[in-house]
Amino acid sequence: MTRQPLGVAVIGAGMVGRAHANAYRNAATVYELGLPAPRLVAVADTHEPFATDVAARYGFERTEADWRAVIDAPDVDAVTVAVANNLHREIVEAALAAGKHVLCEKPLAPSLADAQAMVDAAAATDRVAAVGFTFRRSPAINAIREQIRTGGLGRVRHIVANYFTDYGVDPQRPMSWRYRGGPGSGVLADIGSHLVDLAEFLCGPTTGVQGASMSTLITSRPKPLGVAVGHAGGVELSDEHAPVENEDICTFTTTYAGGTLGTFSLSRVAFGHANTLRLELFCEHGTATFDLTRPGEFGIIDGTPGPSVNGARQVLVGPWHPYVARGLPMDFPTVGHGQNDFFVFQARAFLDQIAGADHLPPCPDLAHGLHNLRVLDAVVSATDKPVQL
Amino acid sequence: MTRQPLGVAVIGAGMVGRAHANAYRNAATVYELGLPAPRLVAVADTHEPFATDVAARYGFERTEADWRAVIDAPDVDAVTVAVANNLHREIVEAALAAGKHVLCEKPLAPSLADAQAMVDAAAATDRVAAVGFTFRRSPAINAIREQIRTGGLGRVRHIVANYFTDYGVDPQRPMSWRYRGGPGSGVLADIGSHLVDLAEFLCGPTTGVQGASMSTLITSRPKPLGVAVGHAGGVELSDEHAPVENEDICTFTTTYAGGTLGTFSLSRVAFGHANTLRLELFCEHGTATFDLTRPGEFGIIDGTPGPSVNGARQVLVGPWHPYVARGLPMDFPTVGHGQNDFFVFQARAFLDQIAGADHLPPCPDLAHGLHNLRVLDAVVSATDKPVQL
Amino acid sequence: MTRQPLGVAVIGAGMVGRAHANAYRNAATVYELGLPAPRLVAVADTHEPFATDVAARYGFERTEADWRAVIDAPDVDAVTVAVANNLHREIVEAALAAGKHVLCEKPLAPSLADAQAMVDAAAATDRVAAVGFTFRRSPAINAIREQIRTGGLGRVRHIVANYFTDYGVDPQRPMSWRYRGGPGSGVLADIGSHLVDLAEFLCGPTTGVQGASMSTLITSRPKPLGVAVGHAGGVELSDEHAPVENEDICTFTTTYAGGTLGTFSLSRVAFGHANTLRLELFCEHGTATFDLTRPGEFGIIDGTPGPSVNGARQVLVGPWHPYVARGLPMDFPTVGHGQNDFFVFQARAFLDQIAGADHLPPCPDLAHGLHNLRVLDAVVSATDKPVQL
Amino acid sequence: MTRQPLGVAVIGAGMVGRAHANAYRNAATVYELGLPAPRLVAVADTHEPFATDVAARYGFERTEADWRAVIDAPDVDAVTVAVANNLHREIVEAALAAGKHVLCEKPLAPSLADAQAMVDAAAATDRVAAVGFTFRRSPAINAIREQIRTGGLGRVRHIVANYFTDYGVDPQRPMSWRYRGGPGSGVLADIGSHLVDLAEFLCGPTTGVQGASMSTLITSRPKPLGVAVGHAGGVELSDEHAPVENEDICTFTTTYAGGTLGTFSLSRVAFGHANTLRLELFCEHGTATFDLTRPGEFGIIDGTPGPSVNGARQVLVGPWHPYVARGLPMDFPTVGHGQNDFFVFQARAFLDQIAGADHLPPCPDLAHGLHNLRVLDAVVSATDKPVQL
Ligand SMILES: NC(=O)C1=CN([C@@H]2O[C@H](COP(=O)(O)OP(=O)(O)OC[C@H]3O[C@@H](n4cnc5c(N)ncnc54)[C@H](O)[C@@H]3O)[C@@H](O)[C@H]2O)C=CC1
Ligand SMILES: NC(=O)C1=CN([C@@H]2O[C@H](COP(=O)(O)OP(=O)(O)OC[C@H]3O[C@@H](n4cnc5c(N)ncnc54)[C@H](O)[C@@H]3O)[C@@H](O)[C@H]2O)C=CC1
Ligand SMILES: NC(=O)C1=CN([C@@H]2O[C@H](COP(=O)(O)OP(=O)(O)OC[C@H]3O[C@@H](n4cnc5c(N)ncnc54)[C@H](O)[C@@H]3O)[C@@H](O)[C@H]2O)C=CC1
Ligand SMILES: NC(=O)C1=CN([C@@H]2O[C@H](COP(=O)(O)OP(=O)(O)OC[C@H]3O[C@@H](n4cnc5c(N)ncnc54)[C@H](O)[C@@H]3O)[C@@H](O)[C@H]2O)C=CC1
């Protein structure tokens, strides 16, 4: 049996660390009553002002500048790792070694070797070791998945998956960890990891990758003077520039079992698209769409209505869809929600798992995080085979 | 100086009471740090299971079946009144008499006389007495308001305001307090109160009302067997029916200072519209739109782009708009939010007001709630002047 | 028996006259084969360049500066009257007296008395005398009407009808006939006539009008130096201004048999809305929408799809909808069409009627044009009953 | 000098032949006056009822069952070839040899060798020999192109191009020429040819193709009993089935000079998508979109509006955009148009070219048609290089 209330901590109080901290705070307010609210123990960040703000805001007891203090703390049972990708391995391994449950952000690691080591570490413990594919908690995406599974839509024949962002479109946005690393560590790792995972969530395992292209449009960026967080607007810039090491745009095609095809487009320089994750699924009996800019809805066309009144319909998610009933305080249809809510649902699933409850689908494990990296790696391998005209 | 942390309570644990309870829980997590998180003291509901669920879920210390116990409790400093409209007066008067701060749901009361009495009661104390026009906390609506105020849009010439809901479209939905009371106590009071207030938030005080029409389409409803909450799906029904006493649909036109016109349409039987609050504002220098089914965006057309590239643009709210920065955990653009967030922002404004801080616009006071009822009353008066054909 | 091929003429070669000329040219290319293509005899306009352009373009044999020459011509059997409203009566009466069939533009006349005289003149002949309510030929609007009639949607409970245009939003647009005449001769007569007719097309006869408001925002306009056509961009302006005599904005509510309510908003100063005619119909079993900016589609929500996949669907009109099959050269779904096509369909109906065929619904007669004016007149009467606040 | 009026003929009176016949009828009604209306001489189709209907409808003087009669006719100066792709070469060669001007439908031919022969044949004459890339006449697409060219959008960095149709989604749709031929002769040739051409219209010549995948989902189809036209609904079916020889879905990525990337998705089994051609262009200074289901508009985001009011704007095309002014009878903004209008504009360009006028961009020549096939051929070559997972 797991000690309850569990002590939880967040390592990394940057853009996404905030969402995790809030998620722990509210995880016990959703769904089945009875899960004891976790003790909000610690927030760690090398940049103390971030840790302090997040801890004060969401009610965590203390802050740490060094993540090792969190790992060593006996009152911490579970940690979220929400720092740059190249720090994931060391922290996750230490946490598991210290007997903590771990929720690590995606992509699992910068290399297959790192990820494999993390999987091995997890295999050596009985702790929950999960990776944060948060979009799996989207009510709308789950509603589409239900329609695939139950036959309303039937098997997917073709998935067109786009993730367009503009966090890199301004050449004056500072250098950060997101722009460092070899090919594939750019937009592919950052947001492609999500998209590849969602496609598998809906279509099953990827069986092949073809014809990837990558392009870097802004080849150097100013170094920041202070600490840049998230997509790093607002920070002061130095006169010095550093080279951008990875791709701004990436496009490729995929296959899945049964002849399903996939078409992927990723960008971090898509003017005017702050956060446009779009899925279009052509299935045996219908078509479905999702667009993250309108998180509370999805589109569907099937053969139900008569031909003279058939068309693409926009479904506003409500309590009859996954995750909504009691996932939001007022939970009547169209009340609205967003990505921060997905983190609450994910935190709840993670805590339930630790507690041995199975009300929600469990978080993907590290092996799944490794598998995700394998697909990304295949995309990189698929870049060198163009047919010249 | 006000005691901090403040003790707060919610009276009424129905549909909207849940949103208030969650809002108190999270009010100190948004915006400026430093406001002590309120003590979550009590939830009161005559139907105990509701009180118990809400208290357990959001972390309130105790429940009460009788609201008077809350009013009498010395550890409660502020209460939200979230029960049927005809109970507002008695509870608010008692709360103010007991020295509590009060946030009362809209519409303030079932009659002008009741509302006047409440205003008088508030005038006799130094407590904060506010009315819950929650939509005033919508980031998108505030962004539009900014454009009116700063001249980007300029003065409103015509506002077209619709609130279409379908909570009454199914004749098998049970009888409840929402269907009782004379003309004007139906859809006009329930959601028209919001719309009339929003129009004033954007256009200034109403100066005239014309040509109202009302229609009741479902003239009786089954009595529920258990306790029906909110829009009351799911409850068991008896064989007996009770007459619906008020309007399902209401439409009217208004005027504002400076010749601005308003056109209003309200419905609780709008098939397929769970919660469609829509505003369209035609202004001197442009046009703006808002649609609650997409709470995180608004539309605007102005003369900025050249003629060959001009069109209606859809703006996704982000940290440069009111209420967003630090109002959401991840607060980058398009992260998504909804009505439950508006309640958090409102709770924060209410608590700030009590604490003497003025970071946010204060909640409208009871006098404003009375004024709102006066407009609704004018709508009722304007029903008897049709021109026959 | 009517002579075939019929000789046709268009009086008024302004904005809408062009559409009529093109419509006659192509009327025999749509639907049933066998109608002889009409002889394109004459185009008349006091401003000769317009007549010459239209005749040359669409293949009419001759032009006239004086409409009387058309009326007197023995080779003309049918005329379209497409000039300013205050000229309709004189021309229609003369045409009927000369034994011509007449298609007169809406609104029928500037006054009820004029319209009554025209109806009387028509009653004295056996000629076809029709009024040009062109939107009755919209495939999408007819598709909605079918759903009302056949019970898919059922009886309309509430119609929200908007017509937003911006032809008057620029104060530098010149004075023209559209800005002259008393209250009701402005946006109400110009585009309100269409909207009032469409509402009746869908809901049956208007039974009452309430609470109309009108507002004139641009109170004078520069006189044009040359001849201004249509909405008159591009023409040179004099230094002199003339007062605008009628309303820029008009809003009112209506009733129909069986308790159906209507809400109307009209504007010619709606920034950014060139031509936005929108209908929203709340019916017993569903909701339907139409938006002229997307003429080839309509929206519908009904109960056909299961609750977890229901939502507003956007139907792209195709050959299974009214007017499309053989109404367009390529007529597969989504091929696209617009208002000019409605004029072709209308011309075909008018010519069929003259030929004694009844494949299409006939054009409304002058008595219907008079009835339409009666509703507009009731709107004007309904302006004087506001409830003051 | 070319004889005027020119005699024109259409070979193939199927789905698209109708659009060409109508286009010749109306080509002289658009733009500059002065082009003599062509003589509408002949329509040829092996299936006589189609020829007869089209000739009677659009006013052609005679019909032919054998296309050779058209080629031999001295009163025919220009022919459109609108039959199945594998007939293009023979007819075009014969027409050119007989001294006719030719407008041949896309894709130019079933093989590079055929296309090369046609190009050679054209090079040997001074006749206009053009290929029908009709979408180049879309006002909206040209408006986007203007923004690329003039720097409003700047250079394209990434084009995402989709063409989703459903003409093959129903397994009961009969076998036809569209389902015969090797890999690449299916959806790639049929609609991919358009999309590849449009991408080049906007981004310049394709420089590489990668990672194509194709999939055939419906592997056999019933043979029709009668003559199937276009996408062939409605025809009676035999009990026999024939194998489908080519692809239903195709996806691939491309490159263009300067590092521009392209992502393509094509389908003829996209449930509910009759005709969805969509372009999304990410450029240096902005983003643009086009969707054929709404032919009269395009989307754009650039930096013109201030940040707090910026968003994707939907531009309704009007007379200030290419092809609209005098391209439609009423040509004020939002009047609506569609694909049939593109054919009229194309016919006008073709006739102008023959007449030696250059008001409009000329039609692409056969060499361009050959180039288009080369890109399609590269797509086929790019199918054999997947990276296995
Ligand atoms: N699931 C999702 O939707 C999202 C996941 N992510 C993932 O979350 C992770 C973090 O991303 P962001 O929050 O955007 O990054 P960020 O750059 O905003 O934040 C990282 C934080 O880590 C801190 N940090 C750096 N080194 C540290 C150390 N040694 N110990 C403790 N703290 C340290 C930094 O000071 C910074 O505050 C990444 O793996 C990213 O891929 C990011 C955004 C969304
Ligand atoms: N600001 C907003 O957006 C909204 C405001 N409202 C307003 O909130 C109020 C409540 O509405 P809903 O929550 O929808 O109603 P509801 O019917 O869902 O909930 C009312 C609750 O009050 C309880 N109750 C009844 N009598 C009581 C008493 N004497 N003492 C304590 N509890 C009692 C009931 O058991 C029920 O749980 C109304 O004034 C309504 O107009 C409602 C919805 C949204
Ligand atoms: N059904 C529909 O959708 C529409 C109907 N209309 C109606 O059509 C009519 C004309 O409107 P527009 O074309 O917009 O007006 P317009 O001002 O563009 O054109 C009127 C034309 O009449 C000519 N004219 C003036 N006096 C004349 C005379 N005595 N004899 C011959 N020609 C004369 C003018 O020179 C001008 O060319 C109006 O009744 C209007 O309400 C207008 C637009 C759309
Ligand atoms: N530009 C565009 O947007 C479009 C272009 N197309 C192209 O147009 C061409 C025709 O396509 P559809 O009209 O859809 O085909 P279809 O199958 O509808 O029509 C072809 C017609 O050719 C006739 N035909 C067959 N053999 C003939 C012969 N030997 N002589 C004379 N007529 C003969 C058939 O009876 C049939 O009526 C194709 O090349 C296609 O790729 C098709 C659709 C749209």
mmCIF file with all atom_site columns, C-alpha atoms in Angstrom, chain B residues 155 157-158 160 162 164 169 206-215 217-218 249-255 259 261-266 269-273 278 280 282-287 301-303 374-375 378 381-382 385-389, chain C residues 155 157-158 160 162 164 169 206-215 217-218 249-255 259 261-266 269-273 278 280 282-287 301-303 310 374-375 378 381-382 385-389:
data_model
loop_
_atom_site.group_PDB
_atom_site.id
_atom_site.type_symbol
_atom_site.label_atom_id
_atom_site.label_alt_id
_atom_site.label_comp_id
_atom_site.label_asym_id
_atom_site.label_entity_id
_atom_site.label_seq_id
_atom_site.pdbx_PDB_ins_code
_atom_site.Cartn_x
_atom_site.Cartn_y
_atom_site.Cartn_z
_atom_site.occupancy
_atom_site.B_iso_or_equiv
_atom_site.pdbx_formal_charge
_atom_site.auth_seq_id
_atom_site.auth_comp_id
_atom_site.auth_asym_id
_atom_site.auth_atom_id
_atom_site.pdbx_PDB_model_num
ATOM 1   C CA . ARG B 1 155 ? -18.096 54.068 -30.051 1.00 0.00 ? 155 ARG B CA 1
ATOM 2   C CA . ARG B 1 157 ? -23.378 52.027 -32.927 1.00 0.00 ? 157 ARG B CA 1
ATOM 3   C CA . HIS B 1 158 ? -25.280 48.775 -32.765 1.00 0.00 ? 158 HIS B CA 1
ATOM 4   C CA . VAL B 1 160 ? -26.624 42.461 -31.524 1.00 0.00 ? 160 VAL B CA 1
ATOM 5   C CA . ASN B 1 162 ? -27.940 36.634 -28.476 1.00 0.00 ? 162 ASN B CA 1
ATOM 6   C CA . PHE B 1 164 ? -29.260 30.714 -27.069 1.00 0.00 ? 164 PHE B CA 1
ATOM 7   C CA . VAL B 1 169 ? -35.810 22.146 -25.282 1.00 0.00 ? 169 VAL B CA 1
ATOM 8   C CA . THR B 1 206 ? -29.580 51.317 -21.338 1.00 0.00 ? 206 THR B CA 1
ATOM 9   C CA . THR B 1 207 ? -31.812 54.309 -22.099 1.00 0.00 ? 207 THR B CA 1
ATOM 10  C CA . GLY B 1 208 ? -34.849 52.599 -23.611 1.00 0.00 ? 208 GLY B CA 1
ATOM 11  C CA . VAL B 1 209 ? -36.422 49.261 -24.367 1.00 0.00 ? 209 VAL B CA 1
ATOM 12  C CA . GLN B 1 210 ? -38.836 48.557 -27.197 1.00 0.00 ? 210 GLN B CA 1
ATOM 13  C CA . GLY B 1 211 ? -41.080 45.941 -28.618 1.00 0.00 ? 211 GLY B CA 1
ATOM 14  C CA . ALA B 1 212 ? -40.382 42.946 -26.470 1.00 0.00 ? 212 ALA B CA 1
ATOM 15  C CA . SER B 1 213 ? -42.012 39.620 -27.322 1.00 0.00 ? 213 SER B CA 1
ATOM 16  C CA . MET B 1 214 ? -42.085 36.475 -25.255 1.00 0.00 ? 214 MET B CA 1
ATOM 17  C CA . SER B 1 215 ? -43.235 33.003 -26.014 1.00 0.00 ? 215 SER B CA 1
ATOM 18  C CA . LEU B 1 217 ? -43.478 26.750 -26.080 1.00 0.00 ? 217 LEU B CA 1
ATOM 19  C CA . ILE B 1 218 ? -43.453 23.971 -23.542 1.00 0.00 ? 218 ILE B CA 1
ATOM 20  C CA . ILE B 1 249 ? -38.028 32.801 -25.719 1.00 0.00 ? 249 ILE B CA 1
ATOM 21  C CA . CYS B 1 250 ? -37.708 36.563 -25.449 1.00 0.00 ? 250 CYS B CA 1
ATOM 22  C CA . THR B 1 251 ? -36.658 39.152 -27.995 1.00 0.00 ? 251 THR B CA 1
ATOM 23  C CA . PHE B 1 252 ? -36.482 42.943 -27.744 1.00 0.00 ? 252 PHE B CA 1
ATOM 24  C CA . THR B 1 253 ? -34.611 46.022 -28.849 1.00 0.00 ? 253 THR B CA 1
ATOM 25  C CA . THR B 1 254 ? -32.850 48.658 -26.767 1.00 0.00 ? 254 THR B CA 1
ATOM 26  C CA . THR B 1 255 ? -31.241 52.073 -26.988 1.00 0.00 ? 255 THR B CA 1
ATOM 27  C CA . GLY B 1 259 ? -28.118 56.674 -30.491 1.00 0.00 ? 259 GLY B CA 1
ATOM 28  C CA . LEU B 1 261 ? -29.156 50.493 -30.775 1.00 0.00 ? 261 LEU B CA 1
ATOM 29  C CA . GLY B 1 262 ? -29.374 47.013 -29.339 1.00 0.00 ? 262 GLY B CA 1
ATOM 30  C CA . THR B 1 263 ? -31.084 43.849 -30.598 1.00 0.00 ? 263 THR B CA 1
ATOM 31  C CA . PHE B 1 264 ? -31.598 40.998 -28.137 1.00 0.00 ? 264 PHE B CA 1
ATOM 32  C CA . SER B 1 265 ? -32.610 37.380 -28.636 1.00 0.00 ? 265 SER B CA 1
ATOM 33  C CA . LEU B 1 266 ? -32.870 34.921 -25.783 1.00 0.00 ? 266 LEU B CA 1
ATOM 34  C CA . VAL B 1 269 ? -35.322 26.079 -26.293 1.00 0.00 ? 269 VAL B CA 1
ATOM 35  C CA . ALA B 1 270 ? -32.706 26.648 -28.997 1.00 0.00 ? 270 ALA B CA 1
ATOM 36  C CA . PHE B 1 271 ? -32.144 23.136 -30.298 1.00 0.00 ? 271 PHE B CA 1
ATOM 37  C CA . GLY B 1 272 ? -28.482 22.172 -30.192 1.00 0.00 ? 272 GLY B CA 1
ATOM 38  C CA . HIS B 1 273 ? -27.242 25.310 -28.432 1.00 0.00 ? 273 HIS B CA 1
ATOM 39  C CA . ARG B 1 278 ? -22.972 35.770 -28.835 1.00 0.00 ? 278 ARG B CA 1
ATOM 40  C CA . GLU B 1 280 ? -21.781 41.382 -32.381 1.00 0.00 ? 280 GLU B CA 1
ATOM 41  C CA . PHE B 1 282 ? -20.823 47.440 -34.928 1.00 0.00 ? 282 PHE B CA 1
ATOM 42  C CA . CYS B 1 283 ? -18.683 50.419 -34.033 1.00 0.00 ? 283 CYS B CA 1
ATOM 43  C CA . GLU B 1 284 ? -17.447 53.597 -35.652 1.00 0.00 ? 284 GLU B CA 1
ATOM 44  C CA . HIS B 1 285 ? -14.167 52.130 -36.834 1.00 0.00 ? 285 HIS B CA 1
ATOM 45  C CA . GLY B 1 286 ? -14.813 48.423 -36.878 1.00 0.00 ? 286 GLY B CA 1
ATOM 46  C CA . THR B 1 287 ? -16.821 45.409 -35.888 1.00 0.00 ? 287 THR B CA 1
ATOM 47  C CA . ILE B 1 301 ? -12.628 43.775 -38.383 1.00 0.00 ? 301 ILE B CA 1
ATOM 48  C CA . ASP B 1 302 ? -11.069 47.211 -38.529 1.00 0.00 ? 302 ASP B CA 1
ATOM 49  C CA . GLY B 1 303 ? -9.341  49.265 -41.171 1.00 0.00 ? 303 GLY B CA 1
ATOM 50  C CA . ARG B 1 374 ? -34.850 47.687 -13.860 1.00 0.00 ? 374 ARG B CA 1
ATOM 51  C CA . VAL B 1 375 ? -33.822 47.009 -17.423 1.00 0.00 ? 375 VAL B CA 1
ATOM 52  C CA . ALA B 1 378 ? -38.616 47.600 -18.770 1.00 0.00 ? 378 ALA B CA 1
ATOM 53  C CA . SER B 1 381 ? -43.298 46.556 -19.804 1.00 0.00 ? 381 SER B CA 1
ATOM 54  C CA . ALA B 1 382 ? -42.340 46.752 -23.463 1.00 0.00 ? 382 ALA B CA 1
ATOM 55  C CA . LYS B 1 385 ? -47.241 47.421 -27.738 1.00 0.00 ? 385 LYS B CA 1
ATOM 56  C CA . PRO B 1 386 ? -47.294 45.445 -30.951 1.00 0.00 ? 386 PRO B CA 1
ATOM 57  C CA . VAL B 1 387 ? -48.398 46.918 -34.274 1.00 0.00 ? 387 VAL B CA 1
ATOM 58  C CA . GLN B 1 388 ? -50.871 44.456 -35.749 1.00 0.00 ? 388 GLN B CA 1
ATOM 59  C CA . LEU B 1 389 ? -50.797 43.551 -39.425 1.00 0.00 ? 389 LEU B CA 1
ATOM 60  C CA . ARG C 1 155 ? -42.328 24.488 -37.375 1.00 0.00 ? 155 ARG C CA 1
ATOM 61  C CA . ARG C 1 157 ? -40.345 28.937 -33.292 1.00 0.00 ? 157 ARG C CA 1
ATOM 62  C CA . HIS C 1 158 ? -37.953 31.840 -33.626 1.00 0.00 ? 158 HIS C CA 1
ATOM 63  C CA . VAL C 1 160 ? -33.229 35.686 -36.099 1.00 0.00 ? 160 VAL C CA 1
ATOM 64  C CA . ASN C 1 162 ? -29.726 39.911 -39.939 1.00 0.00 ? 162 ASN C CA 1
ATOM 65  C CA . PHE C 1 164 ? -25.436 43.656 -42.442 1.00 0.00 ? 164 PHE C CA 1
ATOM 66  C CA . VAL C 1 169 ? -20.026 53.054 -43.860 1.00 0.00 ? 169 VAL C CA 1
ATOM 67  C CA . THR C 1 206 ? -46.057 38.329 -40.524 1.00 0.00 ? 206 THR C CA 1
ATOM 68  C CA . THR C 1 207 ? -48.785 38.964 -37.950 1.00 0.00 ? 207 THR C CA 1
ATOM 69  C CA . GLY C 1 208 ? -47.240 41.767 -35.910 1.00 0.00 ? 208 GLY C CA 1
ATOM 70  C CA . VAL C 1 209 ? -44.302 44.109 -35.651 1.00 0.00 ? 209 VAL C CA 1
ATOM 71  C CA . GLN C 1 210 ? -42.925 45.580 -32.441 1.00 0.00 ? 210 GLN C CA 1
ATOM 72  C CA . GLY C 1 211 ? -40.451 48.019 -31.084 1.00 0.00 ? 211 GLY C CA 1
ATOM 73  C CA . ALA C 1 212 ? -38.621 49.178 -34.156 1.00 0.00 ? 212 ALA C CA 1
ATOM 74  C CA . SER C 1 213 ? -35.667 51.530 -33.794 1.00 0.00 ? 213 SER C CA 1
ATOM 75  C CA . MET C 1 214 ? -33.857 53.383 -36.522 1.00 0.00 ? 214 MET C CA 1
ATOM 76  C CA . SER C 1 215 ? -30.707 55.397 -36.498 1.00 0.00 ? 215 SER C CA 1
ATOM 77  C CA . LEU C 1 217 ? -25.257 57.851 -38.350 1.00 0.00 ? 217 LEU C CA 1
ATOM 78  C CA . ILE C 1 218 ? -23.934 59.637 -41.391 1.00 0.00 ? 218 ILE C CA 1
ATOM 79  C CA . ILE C 1 249 ? -29.602 51.001 -39.087 1.00 0.00 ? 249 ILE C CA 1
ATOM 80  C CA . CYS C 1 250 ? -32.954 49.452 -38.251 1.00 0.00 ? 250 CYS C CA 1
ATOM 81  C CA . THR C 1 251 ? -33.896 46.794 -35.743 1.00 0.00 ? 251 THR C CA 1
ATOM 82  C CA . PHE C 1 252 ? -37.297 45.355 -34.818 1.00 0.00 ? 252 PHE C CA 1
ATOM 83  C CA . THR C 1 253 ? -39.121 42.253 -33.712 1.00 0.00 ? 253 THR C CA 1
ATOM 84  C CA . THR C 1 254 ? -41.989 40.415 -35.391 1.00 0.00 ? 254 THR C CA 1
ATOM 85  C CA . THR C 1 255 ? -44.555 37.716 -34.816 1.00 0.00 ? 255 THR C CA 1
ATOM 86  C CA . GLY C 1 259 ? -46.453 32.208 -31.765 1.00 0.00 ? 259 GLY C CA 1
ATOM 87  C CA . LEU C 1 261 ? -41.115 35.255 -33.047 1.00 0.00 ? 261 LEU C CA 1
ATOM 88  C CA . GLY C 1 262 ? -38.726 37.149 -35.273 1.00 0.00 ? 262 GLY C CA 1
ATOM 89  C CA . THR C 1 263 ? -35.756 39.385 -34.485 1.00 0.00 ? 263 THR C CA 1
ATOM 90  C CA . PHE C 1 264 ? -34.433 41.642 -37.234 1.00 0.00 ? 264 PHE C CA 1
ATOM 91  C CA . SER C 1 265 ? -31.240 43.670 -37.525 1.00 0.00 ? 265 SER C CA 1
ATOM 92  C CA . LEU C 1 266 ? -30.403 45.713 -40.609 1.00 0.00 ? 266 LEU C CA 1
ATOM 93  C CA . VAL C 1 269 ? -22.930 50.898 -41.940 1.00 0.00 ? 269 VAL C CA 1
ATOM 94  C CA . ALA C 1 270 ? -21.710 47.529 -40.623 1.00 0.00 ? 270 ALA C CA 1
ATOM 95  C CA . PHE C 1 271 ? -17.956 47.889 -40.892 1.00 0.00 ? 271 PHE C CA 1
ATOM 96  C CA . GLY C 1 272 ? -16.412 45.074 -42.881 1.00 0.00 ? 272 GLY C CA 1
ATOM 97  C CA . HIS C 1 273 ? -19.687 43.426 -43.918 1.00 0.00 ? 273 HIS C CA 1
ATOM 98  C CA . ARG C 1 278 ? -27.806 35.762 -42.104 1.00 0.00 ? 278 ARG C CA 1
ATOM 99  C CA . GLU C 1 280 ? -30.927 31.557 -37.862 1.00 0.00 ? 280 GLU C CA 1
ATOM 100 C CA . PHE C 1 282 ? -34.921 27.715 -34.189 1.00 0.00 ? 282 PHE C CA 1
ATOM 101 C CA . CYS C 1 283 ? -37.494 25.044 -34.926 1.00 0.00 ? 283 CYS C CA 1
ATOM 102 C CA . GLU C 1 284 ? -39.320 22.314 -33.103 1.00 0.00 ? 284 GLU C CA 1
ATOM 103 C CA . HIS C 1 285 ? -36.845 19.580 -34.017 1.00 0.00 ? 285 HIS C CA 1
ATOM 104 C CA . GLY C 1 286 ? -33.724 21.471 -34.867 1.00 0.00 ? 286 GLY C CA 1
ATOM 105 C CA . THR C 1 287 ? -31.920 24.640 -35.785 1.00 0.00 ? 287 THR C CA 1
ATOM 106 C CA . ILE C 1 301 ? -28.546 20.752 -36.045 1.00 0.00 ? 301 ILE C CA 1
ATOM 107 C CA . ASP C 1 302 ? -31.150 18.102 -35.521 1.00 0.00 ? 302 ASP C CA 1
ATOM 108 C CA . GLY C 1 303 ? -31.449 14.990 -33.404 1.00 0.00 ? 303 GLY C CA 1
ATOM 109 C CA . ASN C 1 310 ? -24.011 15.620 -32.405 1.00 0.00 ? 310 ASN C CA 1
ATOM 110 C CA . ARG C 1 374 ? -47.223 46.637 -45.671 1.00 0.00 ? 374 ARG C CA 1
ATOM 111 C CA . VAL C 1 375 ? -44.833 44.841 -43.341 1.00 0.00 ? 375 VAL C CA 1
ATOM 112 C CA . ALA C 1 378 ? -45.726 48.411 -39.928 1.00 0.00 ? 378 ALA C CA 1
ATOM 113 C CA . SER C 1 381 ? -45.290 52.546 -37.342 1.00 0.00 ? 381 SER C CA 1
ATOM 114 C CA . ALA C 1 382 ? -43.685 50.486 -34.634 1.00 0.00 ? 382 ALA C CA 1
ATOM 115 C CA . LYS C 1 385 ? -43.370 53.127 -28.673 1.00 0.00 ? 385 LYS C CA 1
ATOM 116 C CA . PRO C 1 386 ? -40.242 52.870 -26.568 1.00 0.00 ? 386 PRO C CA 1
ATOM 117 C CA . VAL C 1 387 ? -40.316 52.253 -22.828 1.00 0.00 ? 387 VAL C CA 1
ATOM 118 C CA . GLN C 1 388 ? -38.000 54.847 -21.282 1.00 0.00 ? 388 GLN C CA 1
ATOM 119 C CA . LEU C 1 389 ? -35.605 53.939 -18.509 1.00 0.00 ? 389 LEU C CA 1
#
